[in-house]
Amino acid sequence: MRRLNDGPLAVLVGERVFSSEFKYRKGTEVFGEGDAAEYVYQIITGAVRTYKLLADGRRQINSFHLPGDMFGFENGASHRFSAEALVETKVRLMRQRSLLHTVASREGSTTNLLRLVTQSLQHAENHMLLLGRKTALERVAAFLLEMDDRQSHPDVMILPMSRRDIADYLGLTLETVSRALSVLRDDGLLRFIGTTQRQVALLNRCGLAQYDA
Amino acid sequence: MRRLNDGPLAVLVGERVFSSEFKYRKGTEVFGEGDAAEYVYQIITGAVRTYKLLADGRRQINSFHLPGDMFGFENGASHRFSAEALVETKVRLMRQRSLLHTVASREGSTTNLLRLVTQSLQHAENHMLLLGRKTALERVAAFLLEMDDRQSHPDVMILPMSRRDIADYLGLTLETVSRALSVLRDDGLLRFIGTTQRQVALLNRCGLAQYDA
DNA sequence: CGTCGCGTTGACAAGGTTCAAATTTGGTGG
DNA sequence: CCACCAAATTTGAACCTTGTCAACGCGACG
């Protein structure tokens, strides 16, 4: 049986994963928009944000990547967005060339690689609906439910990202995110744990789902 | 030399395209969200919108598909969004199974198929930036430039979609789209041709690009 | 000729942003 | 361990962009 964190990379190339590991400190860049797309990454521990910037500094975070997630896969020669570690993060990395080569030589792995890209696309489609058509409360509720899902519904969810990160993910300002969280707290849907505001207990997931459109 | 409209499908499977054609009347559904994903489509003539709906009717259009474009490719068994013809539309269609089968048996076509999906992903990433972080004017300017690009910079661009469609694509209301177009017209950046408001001449593409962030 | 779909425009409302300030938290050095 | 400072978060109030509601114009079509 595979270990949890083997994830897609291991599935793709079978158990013979040819890869190395690397560690990034909190806040450091994994790659920048326009950089040569040499590697594909899979998170072992930690978390990463991938985002695009406008000239005046406005930022849109495409997605947060948690342990097991892959990112950085590109078809062209360069990355179309930037990636930064949210916290101390350990990644497995592999050359895209080797990956494609390995995939090409293995029966059935085409479909798996395709599935991986398609999953990103699916996430993007859902996120466009959120960004284009949902209210602030709906966005924040959807965000909490997404993180909850991806952390397998823990009793206490740990958010590795700041309010600004959440805001740039949801197309809001950090103030609006903070206010929405306060509303949900006051409505008894969640509770902050401990002194930090980054540990959250969801008290009523169904109620939260009601807020999400 | 390939005909212009052979497009990606033909590239993928070589010249031996095994496919049939079908015609959709204006406003008719090609497939709905949740339908079995049996076919992949390529537009021969006309235009198609692909979109998602929320329960209360809010709609987010993911993309407009013009001649040569492919859509409907799914990894799972069912479509994740709906597709409707904007105008009378002729499509080429092919079973996904046959496509995957054909691709699997041909050297190098994996990369092409992957490139196709990656292109959709790239479009989605750009659109998330637009939806999350751009103003109404920036969105409309970006939309006009996108359509202009995809129609190869004609003197007079024909928009096959309504103001509501544009609005649902850009995450705005149709009134805001209309107002933004009026502003751009009054600023001398574009002109409406003829009596209909769906033929547009871009008078100053650089100026328009300034409006886009 | 009336109606219907589409688009434009205006007035007003509202959700979200901006600006500001208070409060809390986390990190660092003594 | 505590003091202190920087960063993060919350909260408040004013403002603004965009949405909502409504009226109107125009062309297509029966």
PDB file of C-alpha atoms in Angstrom, chain A residues 7 23 26 37 48 81 84 91 102 106 129 166 169 172 194 201 203:
ATOM      1  CA  GLY A   7       0.474  11.061  -4.282  1.00  0.00           C
ATOM      2  CA  LYS A  23      12.974  22.626   1.472  1.00  0.00           C
ATOM      3  CA  LYS A  26       8.347  30.515   4.916  1.00  0.00           C
ATOM      4  CA  ALA A  37       9.627  25.483 -16.155  1.00  0.00           C
ATOM      5  CA  VAL A  48       2.292  26.798  -1.263  1.00  0.00           C
ATOM      6  CA  PHE A  81       2.406  32.060 -12.526  1.00  0.00           C
ATOM      7  CA  GLU A  84       5.694  30.789  -2.853  1.00  0.00           C
ATOM      8  CA  VAL A  91       8.696  19.359  -1.689  1.00  0.00           C
ATOM      9  CA  THR A 102       8.606   8.199 -18.230  1.00  0.00           C
ATOM     10  CA  ARG A 106       4.326   3.498 -19.812  1.00  0.00           C
ATOM     11  CA  LEU A 129     -17.868  30.615 -10.673  1.00  0.00           C
ATOM     12  CA  ILE A 166      -7.342  34.315   1.629  1.00  0.00           C
ATOM     13  CA  TYR A 169      -7.621  33.894  -3.360  1.00  0.00           C
ATOM     14  CA  LEU A 172     -11.802  40.299  -1.838  1.00  0.00           C
ATOM     15  CA  GLY A 194      -6.480  29.189  21.023  1.00  0.00           C
ATOM     16  CA  ALA A 201     -13.275  24.608  14.334  1.00  0.00           C
ATOM     17  CA  LEU A 203     -19.280  23.870  14.259  1.00  0.00           C
TER      18      LEU A 203
END
